[in-house]
Coordinates of C-alpha atoms (C1' of nucleotides) in Angstrom, one line a residue:
Chain V
M1263 CA -164.4 4.6 -121.5
K1264 CA -164.1 2.2 -118.7
R1265 CA -166.4 2.9 -115.9
P1266 CA -164.8 3.6 -112.6
G1267 CA -164.8 1.0 -109.8
R1268 CA -164.8 -2.0 -112.0
K1269 CA -162.5 -5.0 -111.9
A1270 CA -160.0 -5.4 -114.6
A1271 CA -162.0 -5.1 -117.7
T1272 CA -160.2 -7.9 -119.3
D1273 CA -161.5 -10.8 -117.2
R1274 CA -164.7 -11.5 -119.2
S1275 CA -165.6 -14.5 -116.9
F1276 CA -165.7 -12.6 -113.7
V1277 CA -169.3 -11.7 -112.7
V1278 CA -169.0 -8.4 -111.0
A1279 CA -172.6 -8.2 -109.8
L1280 CA -172.2 -11.4 -107.9
S1281 CA -169.0 -10.3 -106.3
R1282 CA -170.6 -7.1 -105.2
G1283 CA -173.6 -8.7 -103.8
L1284 CA -171.5 -11.0 -101.7
D1285 CA -169.5 -8.1 -100.5
V1286 CA -172.7 -6.6 -99.2
L1287 CA -173.3 -9.8 -97.3
R1288 CA -169.8 -9.8 -95.9
A1289 CA -170.2 -6.2 -94.8
F1290 CA -172.3 -7.6 -91.9
R1291 CA -169.7 -8.5 -89.2
P1292 CA -170.4 -10.3 -85.9
N1293 CA -171.8 -7.9 -83.4
D1294 CA -172.9 -5.0 -85.5
G1295 CA -176.0 -6.7 -86.4
L1296 CA -178.0 -4.0 -88.2
L1297 CA -176.8 -2.1 -91.2
G1298 CA -178.5 0.5 -93.3
N1299 CA -177.8 1.1 -97.0
Q1300 CA -175.7 4.0 -96.1
E1301 CA -173.3 2.1 -93.9
I1302 CA -173.2 -0.8 -96.4
A1303 CA -172.3 1.7 -99.1
A1304 CA -169.5 3.1 -96.9
R1305 CA -168.0 -0.4 -96.1
T1306 CA -168.2 -1.7 -99.6
N1307 CA -167.3 1.5 -101.4
L1308 CA -170.2 1.0 -103.7
P1309 CA -172.5 3.9 -104.9
K1310 CA -175.8 4.1 -103.1
P1311 CA -178.1 3.2 -105.8
T1312 CA -176.1 0.0 -106.4
V1313 CA -176.3 -0.9 -102.7
S1314 CA -180.0 -0.2 -102.9
R1315 CA -180.5 -2.7 -105.7
L1316 CA -178.3 -5.3 -104.1
T1317 CA -180.0 -5.2 -100.7
Y1318 CA -183.3 -5.3 -102.5
T1319 CA -182.3 -8.4 -104.3
L1320 CA -180.8 -10.1 -101.2
T1321 CA -183.9 -9.3 -99.3
K1322 CA -186.2 -10.8 -101.9
L1323 CA -184.0 -13.9 -101.9
G1324 CA -184.3 -14.1 -98.1
Y1325 CA -180.6 -13.6 -97.2
L1326 CA -181.4 -10.3 -95.5
T1327 CA -184.3 -9.3 -93.3
P1328 CA -185.5 -5.7 -93.1
V1329 CA -185.8 -4.5 -89.6
P1330 CA -188.5 -1.9 -90.2
R1331 CA -188.2 -0.5 -86.7
F1332 CA -184.7 0.9 -87.6
E1333 CA -184.9 1.0 -91.3
K1334 CA -182.0 -1.4 -91.5
Y1335 CA -181.2 -4.9 -92.5
Q1336 CA -180.0 -8.0 -90.7
L1337 CA -178.6 -11.2 -92.0
A1338 CA -181.3 -13.8 -92.2
P1339 CA -181.4 -17.5 -91.4
S1340 CA -180.9 -18.3 -95.1
A1341 CA -177.4 -16.8 -95.0
M1342 CA -176.7 -19.3 -92.2
S1343 CA -177.8 -22.3 -94.1
L1344 CA -175.3 -21.6 -96.8
G1345 CA -172.5 -21.8 -94.4
Y1346 CA -173.6 -24.9 -92.7
A1347 CA -174.0 -26.8 -95.8
A1348 CA -170.2 -26.1 -96.1
L1349 CA -169.7 -27.5 -92.6
A1350 CA -171.6 -30.7 -93.2
N1351 CA -169.4 -31.4 -96.2
L1352 CA -166.1 -31.0 -94.5
G1353 CA -165.2 -34.5 -93.7
V1354 CA -162.2 -33.6 -91.5
R1355 CA -164.6 -31.9 -89.1
H1356 CA -166.6 -35.1 -88.3
L1357 CA -163.8 -37.6 -88.7
S1358 CA -161.5 -35.7 -86.3
E1359 CA -164.1 -35.3 -83.6
S1360 CA -163.2 -38.4 -81.5
Y1361 CA -159.5 -37.6 -81.8
R1362 CA -160.1 -34.1 -80.7
D1363 CA -162.1 -35.2 -77.8
E1364 CA -159.5 -37.6 -76.6
V1365 CA -156.7 -35.0 -76.8
M1366 CA -158.9 -32.5 -75.0
R1367 CA -159.4 -35.0 -72.1
E1368 CA -155.8 -35.9 -71.9
T1369 CA -154.4 -32.4 -71.9
G1370 CA -157.3 -30.3 -70.5
G1371 CA -157.0 -27.8 -73.4
A1372 CA -159.6 -26.9 -76.0
V1373 CA -158.9 -28.6 -79.4
A1374 CA -160.2 -27.2 -82.7
V1375 CA -159.9 -27.7 -86.5
G1376 CA -160.1 -24.8 -88.8
G1377 CA -159.3 -23.6 -92.4
R1378 CA -158.5 -20.4 -94.0
D1379 CA -160.7 -17.5 -95.0
R1380 CA -158.7 -14.4 -96.3
L1381 CA -156.4 -13.5 -93.5
S1382 CA -158.2 -15.5 -90.8
M1383 CA -158.5 -19.1 -89.8
I1384 CA -162.1 -20.2 -89.2
Y1385 CA -163.2 -22.8 -86.8
F1386 CA -164.9 -25.8 -88.3
G1387 CA -165.2 -27.7 -85.1
Q1388 CA -163.9 -27.7 -81.6
S1389 CA -163.9 -29.7 -78.5
R1390 CA -164.2 -27.9 -75.2
S1391 CA -164.7 -29.3 -71.7
G1392 CA -166.4 -27.5 -68.9
L1393 CA -162.8 -26.9 -67.6
T1394 CA -161.6 -25.0 -70.7
I1395 CA -162.8 -21.7 -69.6
G1396 CA -161.3 -18.5 -70.9
V1397 CA -161.3 -19.2 -74.6
Q1398 CA -164.7 -18.8 -75.9
L1399 CA -164.6 -19.7 -79.6
D1400 CA -167.3 -21.3 -81.4
V1401 CA -167.8 -22.9 -84.8
G1402 CA -167.5 -20.1 -87.3
S1403 CA -165.2 -18.0 -85.1
R1404 CA -162.3 -16.2 -86.8
I1405 CA -158.8 -15.9 -85.5
P1406 CA -155.9 -14.2 -87.2
I1407 CA -153.5 -16.3 -89.2
A1408 CA -150.4 -14.4 -88.4
T1409 CA -150.3 -14.6 -84.6
T1410 CA -152.1 -17.8 -83.7
A1411 CA -150.7 -21.3 -83.5
M1412 CA -153.3 -22.7 -85.9
G1413 CA -152.6 -19.9 -88.4
R1414 CA -148.9 -20.4 -88.3
A1415 CA -149.2 -24.2 -88.7
Y1416 CA -151.3 -23.5 -91.7
I1417 CA -148.8 -21.1 -93.2
W1418 CA -146.0 -23.6 -93.1
A1419 CA -148.1 -26.3 -94.7
L1420 CA -148.8 -24.2 -97.8
P1421 CA -146.8 -24.8 -101.0
D1422 CA -144.0 -22.3 -101.4
D1423 CA -145.7 -20.0 -103.9
E1424 CA -149.0 -19.8 -102.0
R1425 CA -147.1 -19.1 -98.8
A1426 CA -145.2 -16.4 -100.4
S1427 CA -148.3 -14.6 -101.7
L1428 CA -150.1 -15.1 -98.3
L1429 CA -147.1 -13.5 -96.5
R1430 CA -147.2 -10.6 -99.0
E1431 CA -150.8 -10.0 -98.2
L1432 CA -150.1 -10.1 -94.5
R1433 CA -147.3 -7.7 -94.8
E1434 CA -149.6 -5.3 -96.7
H1435 CA -152.3 -5.7 -94.2
Y1436 CA -150.3 -5.2 -91.1
G1437 CA -148.1 -2.3 -92.2
S1438 CA -145.8 -1.3 -89.4
R1439 CA -146.8 -4.2 -87.2
W1440 CA -145.6 -6.6 -89.7
P1441 CA -141.9 -7.1 -88.6
R1442 CA -143.0 -8.4 -85.2
M1443 CA -145.4 -10.8 -86.7
R1444 CA -142.9 -12.0 -89.3
D1445 CA -140.5 -12.9 -86.5
G1446 CA -143.2 -15.0 -84.9
I1447 CA -144.0 -16.7 -88.1
E1448 CA -140.4 -17.4 -88.8
R1449 CA -139.8 -18.9 -85.4
S1450 CA -142.7 -21.2 -85.8
G1451 CA -141.3 -22.2 -89.2
E1452 CA -138.4 -23.6 -87.3
T1453 CA -140.5 -25.5 -84.8
V1454 CA -142.6 -26.8 -87.5
A1455 CA -139.6 -28.1 -89.4
R1456 CA -138.1 -29.6 -86.3
H1457 CA -141.0 -30.9 -84.4
G1458 CA -144.1 -30.6 -86.6
F1459 CA -145.9 -28.0 -84.5
A1460 CA -146.2 -24.2 -84.2
I1461 CA -146.4 -22.4 -81.0
S1462 CA -148.1 -19.1 -80.0
A1463 CA -147.8 -18.2 -76.4
G1464 CA -149.3 -14.9 -75.6
E1465 CA -148.8 -13.6 -79.1
W1466 CA -152.4 -13.5 -80.0
Q1467 CA -154.1 -12.9 -76.6
D1468 CA -151.6 -12.5 -73.9
D1469 CA -153.3 -15.0 -71.6
V1470 CA -153.7 -17.8 -74.1
A1471 CA -151.1 -20.4 -75.1
A1472 CA -151.5 -22.9 -77.9
V1473 CA -149.8 -25.3 -80.3
G1474 CA -150.9 -25.8 -83.9
V1475 CA -150.5 -28.6 -86.4
A1476 CA -151.4 -28.7 -90.0
L1477 CA -153.1 -31.5 -91.9
K1478 CA -152.5 -31.8 -95.6
L1479 CA -154.9 -33.6 -97.9
N1480 CA -154.1 -35.0 -101.2
D1481 CA -157.3 -34.0 -102.9
G1482 CA -156.1 -30.5 -103.6
T1483 CA -158.2 -28.9 -100.9
G1484 CA -156.9 -27.4 -97.7
P1485 CA -154.5 -27.5 -95.9
Y1486 CA -156.4 -27.4 -92.6
A1487 CA -154.9 -27.0 -89.1
F1488 CA -155.6 -28.1 -85.6
N1489 CA -154.8 -26.3 -82.4
C1490 CA -154.8 -27.2 -78.7
G1491 CA -154.9 -24.2 -76.4
A1492 CA -155.6 -23.1 -72.8
P1493 CA -155.0 -20.2 -70.5
A1494 CA -151.3 -19.5 -70.3
F1495 CA -151.0 -20.4 -66.7
R1496 CA -152.1 -23.9 -67.5
F1497 CA -150.0 -24.5 -70.6
T1498 CA -146.5 -23.2 -69.9
E1499 CA -144.2 -22.8 -72.8
D1500 CA -142.3 -25.8 -71.6
R1501 CA -145.3 -28.0 -71.5
L1502 CA -146.4 -26.9 -74.9
R1503 CA -143.0 -28.1 -76.2
S1504 CA -142.6 -31.3 -74.4
D1505 CA -146.1 -32.5 -74.0
I1506 CA -148.9 -30.8 -75.8
G1507 CA -147.1 -30.3 -79.1
P1508 CA -146.0 -33.9 -79.6
R1509 CA -149.4 -35.1 -78.6
L1510 CA -151.1 -32.9 -81.2
V1511 CA -148.7 -34.0 -83.8
A1512 CA -149.4 -37.6 -83.0
M1513 CA -153.1 -36.9 -83.2
V1514 CA -152.9 -35.4 -86.6
R1515 CA -150.8 -38.1 -87.9
S1516 CA -153.4 -40.6 -86.8
I1517 CA -156.1 -38.6 -88.5
E1518 CA -154.0 -38.5 -91.7
A1519 CA -153.6 -42.2 -91.5
A1520 CA -157.4 -42.7 -91.1
L1521 CA -158.0 -40.5 -94.1
G1522 CA -155.3 -42.2 -96.2
T1523 CA -153.9 -38.8 -97.3
V1524 CA -150.4 -39.8 -98.0
A1525 CA -150.6 -40.8 -101.6
P1526 CA -153.0 -41.6 -104.3
Q1527 CA -154.4 -45.0 -103.5
S1528 CA -154.2 -46.8 -106.8
K1529 CA -152.3 -47.0 -110.0
K1530 CA -155.4 -45.8 -111.7
E1531 CA -155.7 -42.8 -109.5
E1532 CA -152.0 -42.0 -109.9
N1533 CA -152.4 -42.2 -113.6
K1534 CA -155.5 -40.0 -113.6
K1535 CA -153.6 -37.4 -111.6
I1536 CA -150.7 -37.2 -114.0
K1537 CA -153.0 -37.1 -117.1
A1538 CA -155.1 -34.4 -115.5
G1539 CA -152.0 -32.3 -115.1
G1540 CA -152.6 -30.0 -118.0
K1541 CA -156.2 -29.2 -117.2
V1542 CA -155.5 -28.8 -113.6
A1543 CA -152.6 -26.5 -114.3
R1544 CA -154.7 -24.3 -116.4
M1545 CA -157.5 -24.3 -113.8
V1546 CA -155.1 -23.2 -111.0
E1547 CA -153.4 -20.7 -113.3
R1548 CA -156.7 -19.1 -114.0
I1549 CA -157.7 -18.9 -110.4
K1550 CA -154.3 -17.7 -109.2
Chain Y
M254 CA -187.3 -10.2 -127.3
K255 CA -187.0 -11.2 -123.7
R256 CA -184.3 -13.8 -123.1
P257 CA -185.6 -17.1 -121.6
G258 CA -185.0 -18.0 -118.0
R259 CA -185.1 -14.4 -116.7
K260 CA -187.1 -13.0 -113.9
A261 CA -190.0 -10.7 -114.7
A262 CA -188.3 -8.2 -116.9
T263 CA -190.2 -5.4 -115.2
D264 CA -188.3 -5.5 -111.9
R265 CA -185.4 -3.2 -112.8
S266 CA -184.0 -3.4 -109.2
F267 CA -183.5 -7.1 -109.1
V268 CA -180.0 -8.2 -109.8
V269 CA -180.3 -11.5 -111.7
A270 CA -176.6 -12.3 -111.7
L271 CA -176.4 -12.1 -107.9
S272 CA -179.5 -14.3 -107.6
R273 CA -178.0 -16.9 -109.9
G274 CA -174.7 -16.9 -108.1
L275 CA -176.4 -17.6 -104.8
D276 CA -178.4 -20.3 -106.4
V277 CA -175.2 -21.9 -107.3
L278 CA -174.0 -21.8 -103.8
R279 CA -177.3 -23.2 -102.6
A280 CA -177.0 -26.1 -105.0
F281 CA -174.5 -27.6 -102.6
R282 CA -176.5 -29.4 -100.0
P283 CA -175.2 -31.1 -97.0
N284 CA -173.7 -34.5 -97.7
D285 CA -173.1 -34.3 -101.4
G286 CA -170.0 -32.3 -101.0
L287 CA -168.5 -32.2 -104.4
L288 CA -170.3 -30.8 -107.5
G289 CA -169.1 -30.4 -111.0
N290 CA -170.4 -27.6 -113.3
Q291 CA -172.6 -30.1 -115.0
E292 CA -174.4 -31.1 -111.9
I293 CA -174.7 -27.5 -110.8
A294 CA -176.2 -26.6 -114.2
A295 CA -178.8 -29.5 -113.8
R296 CA -179.8 -28.4 -110.3
T297 CA -180.1 -24.7 -111.0
N298 CA -181.4 -25.0 -114.5
L299 CA -178.8 -22.6 -115.8
P300 CA -177.0 -23.0 -119.1
K301 CA -173.5 -24.4 -118.8
P302 CA -171.4 -21.4 -119.8
T303 CA -173.3 -19.4 -117.2
V304 CA -172.5 -21.9 -114.5
S305 CA -168.9 -21.9 -115.6
R306 CA -168.6 -18.2 -115.2
L307 CA -170.3 -18.2 -111.8
T308 CA -168.2 -21.0 -110.4
Y309 CA -165.2 -19.2 -111.7
T310 CA -166.3 -16.0 -109.9
L311 CA -167.1 -17.8 -106.7
T312 CA -163.8 -19.6 -106.7
K313 CA -161.9 -16.4 -107.2
L314 CA -163.7 -14.9 -104.3
G315 CA -163.0 -17.9 -102.1
Y316 CA -166.5 -19.3 -101.6
L317 CA -165.7 -22.4 -103.6
T318 CA -162.7 -24.6 -103.6
P319 CA -161.8 -26.5 -106.7
V320 CA -161.0 -30.1 -105.9
P321 CA -158.6 -30.8 -108.8
R322 CA -158.6 -34.6 -108.2
F323 CA -162.2 -34.9 -109.2
E324 CA -162.6 -31.7 -111.3
K325 CA -165.3 -30.5 -109.0
Y326 CA -166.0 -27.8 -106.4
Q327 CA -166.6 -27.8 -102.8
L328 CA -167.9 -25.0 -100.4
A329 CA -165.0 -23.2 -98.9
P330 CA -164.6 -21.8 -95.4
S331 CA -165.5 -18.3 -96.5
A332 CA -169.0 -19.6 -97.2
M333 CA -169.2 -20.5 -93.6
S334 CA -168.1 -17.2 -92.3
L335 CA -171.1 -15.6 -93.9
G336 CA -173.4 -17.7 -91.9
Y337 CA -171.6 -17.2 -88.7
A338 CA -171.9 -13.5 -88.8
A339 CA -175.6 -14.1 -89.1
L340 CA -175.5 -16.3 -86.0
A341 CA -173.6 -13.9 -83.9
N342 CA -176.1 -11.2 -84.5
L343 CA -179.1 -13.2 -83.5
G344 CA -179.6 -12.0 -79.9
V345 CA -182.2 -14.6 -79.2
R346 CA -179.7 -17.3 -79.6
H347 CA -177.4 -16.1 -76.9
L348 CA -180.0 -14.6 -74.6
S349 CA -182.0 -17.9 -74.6
E350 CA -179.1 -20.1 -73.8
S351 CA -179.4 -20.3 -70.1
Y352 CA -183.2 -20.7 -70.3
R353 CA -182.8 -23.6 -72.8
D354 CA -180.2 -25.3 -70.6
E355 CA -182.5 -25.1 -67.6
V356 CA -185.4 -26.6 -69.4
M357 CA -183.1 -29.3 -70.9
R358 CA -182.0 -30.3 -67.4
E359 CA -185.5 -30.3 -66.0
T360 CA -187.1 -32.3 -68.8
G361 CA -184.3 -34.4 -70.2
G362 CA -185.2 -33.3 -73.7
A363 CA -183.1 -31.3 -76.2
V364 CA -184.1 -27.7 -76.5
A365 CA -183.5 -25.6 -79.6
V366 CA -184.2 -22.2 -81.1
G367 CA -184.7 -21.7 -84.9
G368 CA -186.0 -19.5 -87.6
R369 CA -187.3 -20.0 -91.1
D370 CA -185.5 -20.5 -94.4
R371 CA -187.8 -21.2 -97.3
L372 CA -189.7 -24.3 -96.3
S373 CA -187.5 -25.3 -93.4
M374 CA -186.7 -24.2 -90.0
I375 CA -183.0 -23.8 -89.2
Y376 CA -181.4 -24.4 -85.9
F377 CA -179.7 -21.3 -84.4
G378 CA -178.7 -22.9 -81.2
Q379 CA -179.5 -26.0 -79.1
S380 CA -178.9 -27.4 -75.8
R381 CA -178.3 -31.1 -75.6
S382 CA -177.2 -33.2 -72.7
G383 CA -175.3 -36.4 -73.0
L384 CA -178.7 -38.1 -72.3
T385 CA -180.4 -36.7 -75.3
I386 CA -179.2 -39.4 -77.7
G387 CA -181.1 -40.1 -80.9
V388 CA -181.8 -36.7 -82.2
Q389 CA -178.5 -35.4 -83.7
L390 CA -179.2 -31.9 -84.9
D391 CA -176.7 -29.2 -84.9
V392 CA -176.6 -25.5 -85.4
G393 CA -177.5 -25.0 -89.0
S394 CA -179.5 -28.1 -89.3
R395 CA -182.8 -27.9 -91.3
I396 CA -186.0 -29.5 -90.3
P397 CA -189.3 -29.3 -92.3
I398 CA -191.8 -26.6 -91.3
A399 CA -194.9 -28.6 -92.0
T400 CA -194.4 -31.7 -89.8
T401 CA -192.3 -30.5 -86.9
A402 CA -193.4 -28.9 -83.6
M403 CA -191.0 -26.0 -84.1
G404 CA -192.3 -25.4 -87.6
R405 CA -195.9 -25.6 -86.6
A406 CA -195.4 -23.2 -83.8
Y407 CA -193.8 -20.9 -86.2
I408 CA -196.7 -21.1 -88.7
W409 CA -199.2 -20.1 -86.1
A410 CA -197.2 -17.1 -85.0
L411 CA -197.2 -15.5 -88.5
P412 CA -199.5 -12.7 -89.4
D413 CA -202.5 -14.1 -91.3
D414 CA -201.5 -13.0 -94.8
E415 CA -198.0 -14.4 -94.4
R416 CA -199.3 -17.7 -93.0
A417 CA -201.7 -17.9 -95.9
S418 CA -198.9 -17.6 -98.5
L419 CA -196.6 -20.0 -96.6
L420 CA -199.4 -22.6 -96.5
R421 CA -199.9 -22.1 -100.3
E422 CA -196.3 -22.8 -100.9
L423 CA -196.4 -25.8 -98.7
R424 CA -199.4 -27.2 -100.6
E425 CA -197.6 -26.8 -103.9
H426 CA -194.5 -28.3 -102.6
Y427 CA -196.0 -31.4 -101.1
G428 CA -198.6 -32.2 -103.7
S429 CA -200.6 -35.3 -102.8
R430 CA -199.0 -35.5 -99.3
W431 CA -200.4 -32.2 -98.4
P432 CA -203.8 -33.1 -97.0
R433 CA -202.2 -35.2 -94.2
M434 CA -199.8 -32.4 -93.4
R435 CA -202.5 -29.8 -93.3
D436 CA -204.4 -31.8 -90.8
G437 CA -201.4 -31.9 -88.5
I438 CA -201.0 -28.2 -88.9
E439 CA -204.6 -27.5 -88.2
R440 CA -204.6 -29.6 -85.1
S441 CA -201.5 -27.8 -83.8
G442 CA -203.4 -24.5 -84.6
E443 CA -205.8 -25.5 -82.0
T444 CA -203.3 -26.5 -79.3
V445 CA -201.5 -23.2 -79.9
A446 CA -204.7 -21.2 -79.5
R447 CA -205.6 -23.1 -76.4
H448 CA -202.3 -23.8 -74.7
G449 CA -199.7 -21.9 -76.5
F450 CA -197.7 -24.8 -77.8
A451 CA -197.7 -27.1 -80.9
I452 CA -197.1 -30.8 -80.8
S453 CA -195.5 -33.2 -83.3
A454 CA -195.4 -36.8 -82.0
G455 CA -194.0 -39.2 -84.6
E456 CA -195.1 -37.0 -87.5
W457 CA -191.7 -36.0 -88.6
Q458 CA -189.5 -38.9 -87.5
D459 CA -191.6 -41.7 -86.1
D460 CA -189.5 -42.1 -83.0
V461 CA -189.3 -38.4 -82.0
A462 CA -191.8 -36.4 -80.0
A463 CA -191.6 -32.7 -79.4
V464 CA -193.5 -29.5 -78.5
G465 CA -192.9 -26.1 -80.1
V466 CA -193.5 -22.6 -79.0
A467 CA -193.1 -19.4 -81.0
L468 CA -191.5 -16.2 -79.9
K469 CA -192.6 -13.0 -81.5
L470 CA -190.4 -9.9 -81.6
N471 CA -191.6 -6.4 -82.0
D472 CA -188.8 -5.3 -84.2
G473 CA -190.3 -6.7 -87.4
T474 CA -188.0 -9.6 -87.6
G475 CA -188.9 -13.2 -86.8
P476 CA -190.9 -14.8 -85.5
Y477 CA -188.6 -17.5 -84.2
A478 CA -189.6 -20.8 -82.5
F479 CA -188.3 -23.1 -79.8
N480 CA -188.8 -26.8 -79.4
C481 CA -188.2 -29.4 -76.8
G482 CA -187.9 -32.9 -78.0
A483 CA -186.8 -36.4 -77.1
P484 CA -187.2 -40.0 -78.3
A485 CA -190.9 -40.9 -78.3
F486 CA -190.6 -43.5 -75.5
R487 CA -189.4 -40.7 -73.2
F488 CA -191.9 -38.1 -74.1
T489 CA -195.3 -39.7 -74.3
E490 CA -198.0 -37.6 -75.8
D491 CA -199.5 -37.2 -72.4
R492 CA -196.4 -35.9 -70.9
L493 CA -196.0 -33.5 -73.8
R494 CA -199.3 -32.0 -73.1
S495 CA -199.3 -31.8 -69.3
D496 CA -195.6 -31.2 -68.5
I497 CA -193.2 -30.4 -71.4
G498 CA -195.5 -28.1 -73.3
P499 CA -196.5 -25.8 -70.4
R500 CA -192.9 -25.7 -69.3
L501 CA -191.7 -24.5 -72.7
V502 CA -194.4 -21.9 -72.9
A503 CA -193.3 -20.6 -69.6
M504 CA -189.7 -20.5 -70.8
V505 CA -190.6 -18.5 -73.9
R506 CA -192.7 -16.1 -71.9
S507 CA -189.7 -15.5 -69.6
I508 CA -187.4 -14.9 -72.6
E509 CA -190.0 -12.5 -74.0
A510 CA -190.1 -10.6 -70.8
A511 CA -186.3 -10.4 -70.7
L512 CA -186.3 -9.1 -74.2
G513 CA -189.0 -6.6 -73.5
T514 CA -190.9 -7.6 -76.7
V515 CA -194.3 -6.7 -75.7
A516 CA -194.4 -3.0 -76.8
P517 CA -192.3 -0.2 -77.9
Q518 CA -190.4 1.0 -74.8
S519 CA -190.7 4.7 -74.9
K520 CA -193.0 7.5 -76.2
K521 CA -190.2 8.5 -78.5
E522 CA -190.0 5.1 -80.0
E523 CA -193.7 4.8 -80.3
N524 CA -193.7 8.1 -82.1
K525 CA -191.0 7.0 -84.4
K526 CA -192.9 3.9 -85.3
I527 CA -196.0 5.8 -86.3
K528 CA -194.2 8.4 -88.3
A529 CA -192.2 5.7 -90.1
G530 CA -195.4 4.0 -91.1
G531 CA -195.6 5.3 -94.6
K532 CA -192.1 4.4 -95.4
V533 CA -192.2 1.1 -93.9
A534 CA -195.3 0.2 -95.7
R535 CA -193.7 1.0 -99.0
M536 CA -190.7 -1.1 -98.1
V537 CA -192.7 -4.1 -97.1
E538 CA -194.9 -3.7 -100.2
R539 CA -192.1 -3.8 -102.5
I540 CA -190.5 -6.8 -100.9
K541 CA -193.7 -8.8 -100.7
Chain Z
dG1119 C1' -192.2 26.1 -88.7
dA1120 C1' -188.7 27.2 -92.1
dA1121 C1' -184.0 25.6 -93.1
dT1122 C1' -180.7 22.0 -92.8
dT1123 C1' -179.1 17.5 -92.5
dT1124 C1' -179.2 12.7 -93.3
dA1125 C1' -180.8 8.4 -95.4
dG1126 C1' -182.9 6.2 -99.0
dT1127 C1' -185.2 5.9 -103.6
dT1128 C1' -186.2 7.0 -108.4
dT1129 C1' -185.0 8.4 -112.9
dC1130 C1' -182.9 7.6 -117.2
dG1131 C1' -179.7 7.0 -121.0
dC1132 C1' -176.3 4.1 -122.4
dA1133 C1' -171.8 1.5 -121.9
dC1134 C1' -170.6 -2.7 -121.1
dT1135 C1' -171.7 -6.8 -118.9
dG1136 C1' -173.3 -11.1 -118.9
dC1137 C1' -175.5 -14.1 -121.8
dG1138 C1' -176.0 -18.6 -124.2
dG1139 C1' -176.0 -21.4 -128.8
dA1140 C1' -172.6 -23.5 -131.1
dA1141 C1' -168.0 -24.9 -131.7
dT1142 C1' -163.9 -26.7 -129.4
dT1143 C1' -161.0 -29.2 -126.3
dA1144 C1' -159.9 -32.9 -123.1
dA1145 C1' -160.3 -37.1 -120.7
dC1146 C1' -162.0 -41.6 -120.7
dA1147 C1' -164.1 -45.9 -122.1
dA1148 C1' -165.0 -49.4 -125.3
Chain G
dT998 C1' -159.8 -45.4 -133.4
dT999 C1' -164.3 -43.7 -132.3
dG1000 C1' -167.9 -42.4 -129.2
dT1001 C1' -169.3 -40.3 -124.9
dT1002 C1' -169.3 -37.0 -121.4
dA1003 C1' -167.8 -32.8 -119.2
dA1004 C1' -165.9 -28.4 -119.3
dT1005 C1' -164.3 -24.2 -121.7
dT1006 C1' -164.0 -20.8 -125.3
dC1007 C1' -166.1 -17.9 -128.9
dC1008 C1' -168.4 -14.1 -130.0
dG1009 C1' -172.2 -11.0 -131.4
dC1010 C1' -175.6 -8.5 -129.2
dA1011 C1' -179.9 -8.0 -126.1
dG1012 C1' -180.8 -5.8 -122.3
dT1013 C1' -179.0 -5.6 -117.6
dG1014 C1' -176.9 -3.2 -114.3
dC1015 C1' -174.8 1.0 -113.7
dG1016 C1' -174.4 5.6 -111.2
dA1017 C1' -174.7 10.9 -111.5
dA1018 C1' -178.1 13.7 -110.3
dA1019 C1' -182.6 14.7 -108.9
dC1020 C1' -185.9 13.7 -105.6
dT1021 C1' -188.5 12.5 -101.3
dA1022 C1' -189.2 12.0 -96.7
dA1023 C1' -187.7 12.0 -91.7
dA1024 C1' -185.2 13.9 -88.1
dT1025 C1' -183.0 17.8 -86.3
dT1026 C1' -181.7 22.4 -85.7
dC1027 C1' -182.5 27.2 -85.1

DNA sequence: GAATTTAGTTTCGCACTGCGGAATTAACAA
DNA sequence: TTGTTAATTCCGCAGTGCGAAACTAAATTC
């Protein structure tokens, strides 16, 4: 008999213990700092002894710190270092910095790049001036995909099939709130098609207005997306359309040019890509 | 027969698969961005099929992205979000920000807080002005424990037994280079005892000079450490001793006061702590 | 100060996972 | 073609990782 609570028994390459351990780490969300085994068990739906073993392992490895005073655990610095290795390797982050700074200075808005994690976009980097008060987002911050300019730009940069499955996930997640969100997403689909940027004015936080533009890479990763936002009184919807949006589009196009993302650079590369087709297809299929 | 490559078979609570999966993630270091299964296998000393399964699992979970173009993997945004949750929960980071800023302005040096991961210190947060060129360290950056001011301050804030075992690890790690490092560490032990700060002038990077001061918490986590550094021509050894060092010590004492780290706050807490003794001891013992 | 509640740990037998040596497939290079 | 290098698939089985239930230990209630 199959034990309860397992993933599909058929997938012999999926390492359940690893998945569960990472779920335990993810149970720690910003601002609830300390968690006991009990709470972790509740959040992850894992039985207590299993959680006990996983926290024990994670502690030994240095990803969790016990806080004896409260008999709870806290994420440790090691957990951080995982993430920041990721950051350092995201070329877009570094390469786009000067472009972001420039647009920030020109527009007075905060400019950021991010990528997707589940149903959120995560900030890789951002340019803020002392002026851009209000929005206090840092590297690593999450914003929802469905209601933000960055997220919507991302959605419309996805290949059709991936977009479809993302939208399905969003629908499930949001339940009754979905129709309103879908409308916003569809509207931005139009602005993306027509002008290259998505808009969200007051749809995420009612005093924040922003535009978003996606960046596609040709290495199979991404897409990523940029935004430029400010308090609503500073970025009127008109200004977003006529000034900020086009500017951000221009910025991203420049970055694309700098990255040479348009097409494989050489005959050889082109060749490689075609030949790799079979293998890649299998790879993607399996991951799907 | 025991299979090769396993941890001590006796520890029934240690989840090997989780440990290995995290090792795979850690195999990605800043600036070598893409790794294939082969390279991961080499770095982690795991057999190829095992790596295959782990990368498959991590990819499915969204921690790795396949880069089909090169048939390799890259750390994905999800990996980052783990680390960020850690950051957001480190009260010291946020609470110390204004203090750090002030010292940065007063001294012209970059001021940072960090904690330990293995044999490195990791930056949680830092204050840099436009003036502090040269040192380009970001949140998440690693610097060695043995040769930096931050690391040395940390070492001398550890309880004796933990310090001893850390020093042992360092000795093993550095081999023939150890004696020189030990000298530096010992020297800073004296300055810490006498003045409260550690110095590293040109011992990490020969054009960087810094002081470090540790912060002990009474919740059982940490310790953490602060540094204040600048190009060597700006911070002469004399100035470190007479000006920067004392200033950083004063800063950390203020932060400690603000955190109320000196003793348990209430009779009830005190009580709790004592009663918890037995359980805590067991916990620590097991983790040791 | 006994009874209850709440949180975490230990036990233990065994089902099934995760393992890894060896074979296989695939993409290139010569 | 043949050789080389890298990744995946096979597959039998050792032993890991599992989780229900029992247990311990604090904190709380009455």
